[in-house]
PDB file of C-alpha atoms in Angstrom:
ATOM      1  CA  ARG A 226     -24.866  -4.477 -10.857  1.00 63.00           C
ATOM      2  CA  ALA A 227     -28.410  -5.617 -12.115  1.00 61.00           C
ATOM      3  CA  THR A 228     -29.673  -2.290 -13.793  1.00 68.00           C
ATOM      4  CA  ARG A 229     -26.112  -0.869 -15.255  1.00 66.00           C
ATOM      5  CA  GLY A 230     -23.383  -3.948 -15.588  1.00 69.00           C
ATOM      6  CA  ALA A 231     -20.698  -5.116 -13.900  1.00 69.00           C
ATOM      7  CA  SER A 232     -18.412  -2.589 -15.836  1.00 70.00           C
ATOM      8  CA  HIS A 233     -20.582   0.424 -14.998  1.00 72.00           C
ATOM      9  CA  SER A 234     -18.159   3.167 -13.437  1.00 77.00           C
ATOM     10  CA  ASP A 235     -20.744   3.471 -10.606  1.00 80.00           C
ATOM     11  CA  THR A 236     -20.750  -0.488  -9.967  1.00 83.00           C
ATOM     12  CA  LEU A 237     -17.174  -0.325 -10.110  1.00 84.00           C
ATOM     13  CA  LEU A 238     -17.001   2.126  -7.425  1.00 84.00           C
ATOM     14  CA  SER A 239     -19.765   0.295  -5.326  1.00 88.00           C
ATOM     15  CA  THR A 240     -17.959  -3.149  -5.427  1.00 90.00           C
ATOM     16  CA  THR A 241     -14.746  -1.540  -4.537  1.00 89.00           C
ATOM     17  CA  ARG A 242     -15.823   0.166  -1.541  1.00 90.00           C
ATOM     18  CA  LEU A 243     -17.840  -2.872  -0.416  1.00 93.00           C
ATOM     19  CA  ALA A 244     -14.645  -4.714  -0.676  1.00 94.00           C
ATOM     20  CA  ALA A 245     -12.693  -2.292   1.367  1.00 92.00           C
ATOM     21  CA  LEU A 246     -15.392  -2.226   3.920  1.00 94.00           C
ATOM     22  CA  LEU A 247     -15.454  -6.062   4.349  1.00 95.00           C
ATOM     23  CA  GLN A 248     -11.535  -5.756   4.381  1.00 93.00           C
ATOM     24  CA  ASP A 249     -11.542  -3.259   7.215  1.00 92.00           C
ATOM     25  CA  ARG A 250     -13.820  -5.724   9.219  1.00 94.00           C
ATOM     26  CA  GLY A 251     -11.659  -8.552   8.692  1.00 94.00           C
ATOM     27  CA  GLU A 252     -14.063 -10.605   6.563  1.00 96.00           C
ATOM     28  CA  LEU A 253     -10.988 -11.039   4.221  1.00 96.00           C
ATOM     29  CA  ALA A 254     -12.574 -14.376   2.656  1.00 96.00           C
ATOM     30  CA  GLN A 255     -15.677 -12.199   1.729  1.00 96.00           C
ATOM     31  CA  ALA A 256     -13.856  -9.382   0.199  1.00 96.00           C
ATOM     32  CA  GLU A 257     -12.011 -11.308  -2.252  1.00 97.00           C
ATOM     33  CA  PRO A 258     -13.914 -12.133  -4.772  1.00 96.00           C
ATOM     34  CA  LEU A 259     -15.536  -8.268  -4.923  1.00 94.00           C
ATOM     35  CA  CYS A 260     -11.731  -7.542  -5.333  1.00 95.00           C
ATOM     36  CA  ARG A 261     -11.423  -9.844  -8.143  1.00 96.00           C
ATOM     37  CA  GLU A 262     -14.674  -9.083  -9.849  1.00 92.00           C
ATOM     38  CA  ALA A 263     -13.540  -5.212  -9.489  1.00 92.00           C
ATOM     39  CA  LEU A 264     -10.481  -5.781 -11.268  1.00 94.00           C
ATOM     40  CA  GLU A 265     -11.739  -8.229 -14.052  1.00 93.00           C
ATOM     41  CA  ALA A 266     -14.437  -5.375 -14.676  1.00 92.00           C
ATOM     42  CA  SER A 267     -12.225  -2.453 -14.661  1.00 91.00           C
ATOM     43  CA  CYS A 268      -9.774  -4.323 -17.207  1.00 93.00           C
ATOM     44  CA  ALA A 269     -12.814  -5.088 -19.260  1.00 91.00           C
ATOM     45  CA  ALA A 270     -14.332  -1.562 -19.077  1.00 89.00           C
ATOM     46  CA  LEU A 271     -11.130   0.533 -18.836  1.00 89.00           C
ATOM     47  CA  GLY A 272      -8.244  -1.377 -19.769  1.00 92.00           C
ATOM     48  CA  THR A 273      -5.099  -2.264 -18.230  1.00 93.00           C
ATOM     49  CA  ARG A 274      -3.329   1.221 -18.371  1.00 92.00           C
ATOM     50  CA  HIS A 275      -6.171   3.177 -16.663  1.00 91.00           C
ATOM     51  CA  ALA A 276      -5.657   4.606 -12.953  1.00 90.00           C
ATOM     52  CA  THR A 277      -9.068   2.557 -11.914  1.00 89.00           C
ATOM     53  CA  TYR A 278      -7.745  -0.672 -12.903  1.00 93.00           C
ATOM     54  CA  LEU A 279      -4.426  -0.100 -11.041  1.00 95.00           C
ATOM     55  CA  VAL A 280      -6.273   0.503  -8.016  1.00 93.00           C
ATOM     56  CA  ALA A 281      -8.212  -2.813  -8.310  1.00 94.00           C
ATOM     57  CA  MET A 282      -5.147  -4.486  -8.730  1.00 96.00           C
ATOM     58  CA  ASN A 283      -3.403  -2.928  -5.813  1.00 96.00           C
ATOM     59  CA  ASP A 284      -6.455  -3.630  -3.569  1.00 95.00           C
ATOM     60  CA  LEU A 285      -6.660  -7.206  -4.324  1.00 97.00           C
ATOM     61  CA  ALA A 286      -2.500  -7.578  -4.136  1.00 98.00           C
ATOM     62  CA  SER A 287      -3.300  -5.718  -0.503  1.00 96.00           C
ATOM     63  CA  LEU A 288      -6.158  -7.984   0.431  1.00 97.00           C
ATOM     64  CA  LEU A 289      -4.222 -11.305  -0.750  1.00 98.00           C
ATOM     65  CA  HIS A 290      -1.206 -10.216   1.429  1.00 97.00           C
ATOM     66  CA  ASP A 291      -3.532  -9.473   4.506  1.00 96.00           C
ATOM     67  CA  ARG A 292      -4.714 -13.159   3.900  1.00 96.00           C
ATOM     68  CA  GLY A 293      -1.062 -14.507   4.018  1.00 97.00           C
ATOM     69  CA  LYS A 294      -1.511 -15.230   0.072  1.00 98.00           C
ATOM     70  CA  LEU A 295       2.286 -13.772  -0.554  1.00 98.00           C
ATOM     71  CA  SER A 296       2.826 -15.502  -3.460  1.00 97.00           C
ATOM     72  CA  GLN A 297      -0.229 -14.415  -5.077  1.00 98.00           C
ATOM     73  CA  ALA A 298      -0.083 -10.824  -3.986  1.00 98.00           C
ATOM     74  CA  GLU A 299       3.638 -10.468  -5.077  1.00 98.00           C
ATOM     75  CA  PRO A 300       3.210 -10.496  -9.036  1.00 98.00           C
ATOM     76  CA  LEU A 301       0.359  -8.349  -8.580  1.00 98.00           C
ATOM     77  CA  TYR A 302       2.363  -5.908  -6.723  1.00 98.00           C
ATOM     78  CA  ARG A 303       5.457  -6.143  -9.107  1.00 98.00           C
ATOM     79  CA  GLU A 304       3.086  -5.630 -12.305  1.00 97.00           C
ATOM     80  CA  CYS A 305       1.240  -2.521 -10.395  1.00 97.00           C
ATOM     81  CA  LEU A 306       4.585  -1.007  -9.493  1.00 98.00           C
ATOM     82  CA  ALA A 307       5.984  -1.229 -13.068  1.00 98.00           C
ATOM     83  CA  ALA A 308       2.537  -0.127 -14.700  1.00 97.00           C
ATOM     84  CA  ARG A 309       2.557   3.012 -12.202  1.00 97.00           C
ATOM     85  CA  ARG A 310       6.198   3.925 -13.034  1.00 97.00           C
ATOM     86  CA  ARG A 311       5.414   3.524 -16.572  1.00 96.00           C
ATOM     87  CA  LEU A 312       2.250   5.744 -16.703  1.00 95.00           C
ATOM     88  CA  LEU A 313       2.506   7.875 -13.620  1.00 95.00           C
ATOM     89  CA  GLY A 314       6.067   8.491 -13.455  1.00 96.00           C
ATOM     90  CA  PRO A 315       8.456   7.476 -10.510  1.00 96.00           C
ATOM     91  CA  ARG A 316       7.522  10.277  -8.126  1.00 96.00           C
ATOM     92  CA  HIS A 317       3.528   9.997  -8.216  1.00 97.00           C
ATOM     93  CA  PRO A 318       2.047   9.106  -5.035  1.00 97.00           C
ATOM     94  CA  ASP A 319       0.167   6.040  -6.445  1.00 97.00           C
ATOM     95  CA  THR A 320       3.755   4.916  -7.741  1.00 97.00           C
ATOM     96  CA  LEU A 321       5.127   5.304  -4.254  1.00 98.00           C
ATOM     97  CA  VAL A 322       2.125   3.350  -2.333  1.00 97.00           C
ATOM     98  CA  SER A 323       2.989   0.626  -4.949  1.00 98.00           C
ATOM     99  CA  LEU A 324       7.049   0.960  -4.232  1.00 97.00           C
ATOM    100  CA  SER A 325       6.195   0.818  -0.370  1.00 98.00           C
ATOM    101  CA  ASN A 326       3.550  -2.109  -0.497  1.00 98.00           C
ATOM    102  CA  LEU A 327       6.185  -4.400  -2.524  1.00 98.00           C
ATOM    103  CA  GLY A 328       8.934  -3.779   0.191  1.00 98.00           C
ATOM    104  CA  THR A 329       6.621  -4.606   2.998  1.00 98.00           C
ATOM    105  CA  LEU A 330       5.577  -7.508   1.129  1.00 98.00           C
ATOM    106  CA  LEU A 331       9.139  -8.655   0.563  1.00 98.00           C
ATOM    107  CA  ARG A 332       9.862  -7.864   4.455  1.00 98.00           C
ATOM    108  CA  SER A 333       6.936 -10.434   4.735  1.00 97.00           C
ATOM    109  CA  LEU A 334       8.645 -12.830   3.039  1.00 97.00           C
ATOM    110  CA  GLY A 335      11.815 -12.487   4.818  1.00 97.00           C
ATOM    111  CA  ARG A 336      13.776 -11.011   1.416  1.00 98.00           C
ATOM    112  CA  LEU A 337      14.789  -7.966   3.601  1.00 98.00           C
ATOM    113  CA  GLU A 338      17.967  -7.183   1.280  1.00 98.00           C
ATOM    114  CA  GLU A 339      15.467  -7.112  -1.721  1.00 98.00           C
ATOM    115  CA  ALA A 340      12.868  -5.072   0.512  1.00 98.00           C
ATOM    116  CA  ALA A 341      15.346  -2.283   1.761  1.00 98.00           C
ATOM    117  CA  PRO A 342      15.856  -0.588  -1.498  1.00 98.00           C
ATOM    118  CA  LEU A 343      12.223  -0.061  -2.236  1.00 98.00           C
ATOM    119  CA  GLN A 344      11.620   1.037   1.366  1.00 98.00           C
ATOM    120  CA  GLU A 345      14.443   3.348   1.290  1.00 98.00           C
ATOM    121  CA  ALA A 346      13.310   4.662  -2.328  1.00 98.00           C
ATOM    122  CA  ALA A 347       9.862   5.087  -1.247  1.00 98.00           C
ATOM    123  CA  LEU A 348      10.651   7.320   1.650  1.00 98.00           C
ATOM    124  CA  GLN A 349      13.012   9.326   0.122  1.00 98.00           C
ATOM    125  CA  LEU A 350      10.778  10.212  -2.732  1.00 98.00           C
ATOM    126  CA  ALA A 351       8.178  10.777  -0.453  1.00 98.00           C
ATOM    127  CA  ARG A 352       9.943  13.244   1.577  1.00 97.00           C
ATOM    128  CA  GLU A 353      10.908  15.217  -1.637  1.00 97.00           C
ATOM    129  CA  THR A 354       7.696  14.992  -3.315  1.00 97.00           C
ATOM    130  CA  LEU A 355       4.934  14.993  -0.469  1.00 97.00           C
ATOM    131  CA  GLY A 356       7.027  16.448   2.596  1.00 95.00           C
ATOM    132  CA  ARG A 357       8.381  15.361   5.652  1.00 93.00           C
ATOM    133  CA  ARG A 358       5.151  15.207   7.517  1.00 92.00           C
ATOM    134  CA  HIS A 359       2.565  13.985   5.170  1.00 94.00           C
ATOM    135  CA  SER A 360       0.789  10.928   6.280  1.00 92.00           C
ATOM    136  CA  ASP A 361       2.187   8.645   3.579  1.00 95.00           C
ATOM    137  CA  THR A 362       5.704   9.860   4.189  1.00 96.00           C
ATOM    138  CA  LEU A 363       5.198   9.052   7.888  1.00 94.00           C
ATOM    139  CA  ALA A 364       3.907   5.557   7.183  1.00 94.00           C
ATOM    140  CA  TYR A 365       7.032   5.235   4.823  1.00 97.00           C
ATOM    141  CA  LEU A 366       9.083   5.901   7.739  1.00 96.00           C
ATOM    142  CA  SER A 367       7.481   3.375   9.879  1.00 95.00           C
ATOM    143  CA  ASN A 368       7.973   0.860   7.360  1.00 96.00           C
ATOM    144  CA  LEU A 369      11.330   1.464   7.041  1.00 97.00           C
ATOM    145  CA  GLY A 370      11.839   1.313  10.760  1.00 96.00           C
ATOM    146  CA  LEU A 371      10.068  -2.107  10.896  1.00 96.00           C
ATOM    147  CA  LEU A 372      12.413  -3.309   7.932  1.00 97.00           C
ATOM    148  CA  ARG A 373      15.257  -2.060  10.185  1.00 97.00           C
ATOM    149  CA  LEU A 374      13.790  -4.216  13.310  1.00 96.00           C
ATOM    150  CA  ALA A 375      13.493  -7.061  11.276  1.00 97.00           C
ATOM    151  CA  GLN A 376      17.101  -6.652   9.861  1.00 97.00           C
ATOM    152  CA  GLY A 377      18.246  -6.759  13.521  1.00 97.00           C
ATOM    153  CA  ARG A 378      19.325  -3.096  13.048  1.00 97.00           C
ATOM    154  CA  LEU A 379      17.833  -1.999  16.666  1.00 95.00           C
ATOM    155  CA  GLY A 380      19.402   1.375  16.898  1.00 96.00           C
ATOM    156  CA  GLU A 381      18.459   2.461  13.554  1.00 96.00           C
ATOM    157  CA  ALA A 382      14.654   1.141  13.697  1.00 95.00           C
ATOM    158  CA  GLU A 383      13.808   2.871  16.935  1.00 94.00           C
ATOM    159  CA  GLY A 384      15.132   5.908  15.501  1.00 95.00           C
ATOM    160  CA  LEU A 385      12.805   5.482  12.425  1.00 95.00           C
ATOM    161  CA  CYS A 386       9.732   4.494  14.651  1.00 91.00           C
ATOM    162  CA  ARG A 387      10.223   7.406  16.952  1.00 93.00           C
ATOM    163  CA  GLU A 388      10.440   9.852  14.256  1.00 93.00           C
ATOM    164  CA  ALA A 389       7.344   8.722  12.660  1.00 91.00           C
ATOM    165  CA  ALA A 390       5.576   8.581  15.890  1.00 91.00           C
ATOM    166  CA  GLU A 391       6.480  12.079  16.979  1.00 90.00           C
ATOM    167  CA  GLU A 392       5.631  13.592  13.679  1.00 90.00           C
ATOM    168  CA  SER A 393       2.444  11.747  13.269  1.00 88.00           C
ATOM    169  CA  ARG A 394       1.431  13.007  16.849  1.00 88.00           C
ATOM    170  CA  ALA A 395       2.638  16.444  16.066  1.00 88.00           C
ATOM    171  CA  THR A 396       0.472  16.796  12.629  1.00 88.00           C
ATOM    172  CA  GLN A 397      -2.580  14.220  13.712  1.00 84.00           C
ATOM    173  CA  GLY A 398      -2.667  14.426  17.031  1.00 83.00           C
ATOM    174  CA  LEU A 399      -2.556  11.781  19.806  1.00 83.00           C
ATOM    175  CA  GLN A 400      -5.897  10.254  19.187  1.00 79.00           C
ATOM    176  CA  HIS A 401      -5.318   9.648  15.436  1.00 79.00           C
ATOM    177  CA  PRO A 402      -5.274   5.859  14.727  1.00 77.00           C
ATOM    178  CA  GLU A 403      -2.107   6.535  12.347  1.00 83.00           C
ATOM    179  CA  THR A 404      -0.225   7.800  15.504  1.00 78.00           C
ATOM    180  CA  ALA A 405      -1.350   5.285  17.605  1.00 77.00           C
ATOM    181  CA  ALA A 406      -0.227   2.633  15.045  1.00 79.00           C
ATOM    182  CA  SER A 407       3.279   4.670  15.037  1.00 81.00           C
ATOM    183  CA  MET A 408       3.460   4.425  18.577  1.00 80.00           C
ATOM    184  CA  SER A 409       2.857   0.642  18.789  1.00 77.00           C
ATOM    185  CA  ASN A 410       5.783   0.026  16.846  1.00 77.00           C
ATOM    186  CA  LEU A 411       8.181   1.568  19.429  1.00 74.00           C
TER     187      LEU A 411
END
């Protein structure tokens, strides 16, 4: 930062990685200013139509979601989804991430009927574009299962979560963290 400035690509990458590390360690309050800095710097350096800016926006929304600041996360998720649809198209993997993230947030807010079409679309498009066994597809499968659980549709929820766990175990192995997460949903 001192030698290259906040908007230099190396600084942006370092800031983003440090924020992600802090978030992974559960140090969410320390990560938030870094996420905000990365968003502002990427906007200034690259503009709002650049993929790096959209990643920074999604990262900040995700952090806010994790911190329970759901009303602050929602407009960022919505803006990111709209921009990715417009710039990358509806089937791009980053667009699918945004679709699922917004659906997950809406589930967290208890807005289950709004969440359902987003989670369903993320899963369907991922199956079509990434394949049935891709790790993102399996994550969207689990997300839809958790939504069905919240909706009280227990049979559907169990089937979706079981499929996600079995596919994850088959493709990533029993020791993989995503397999463990899928199995814990059962």
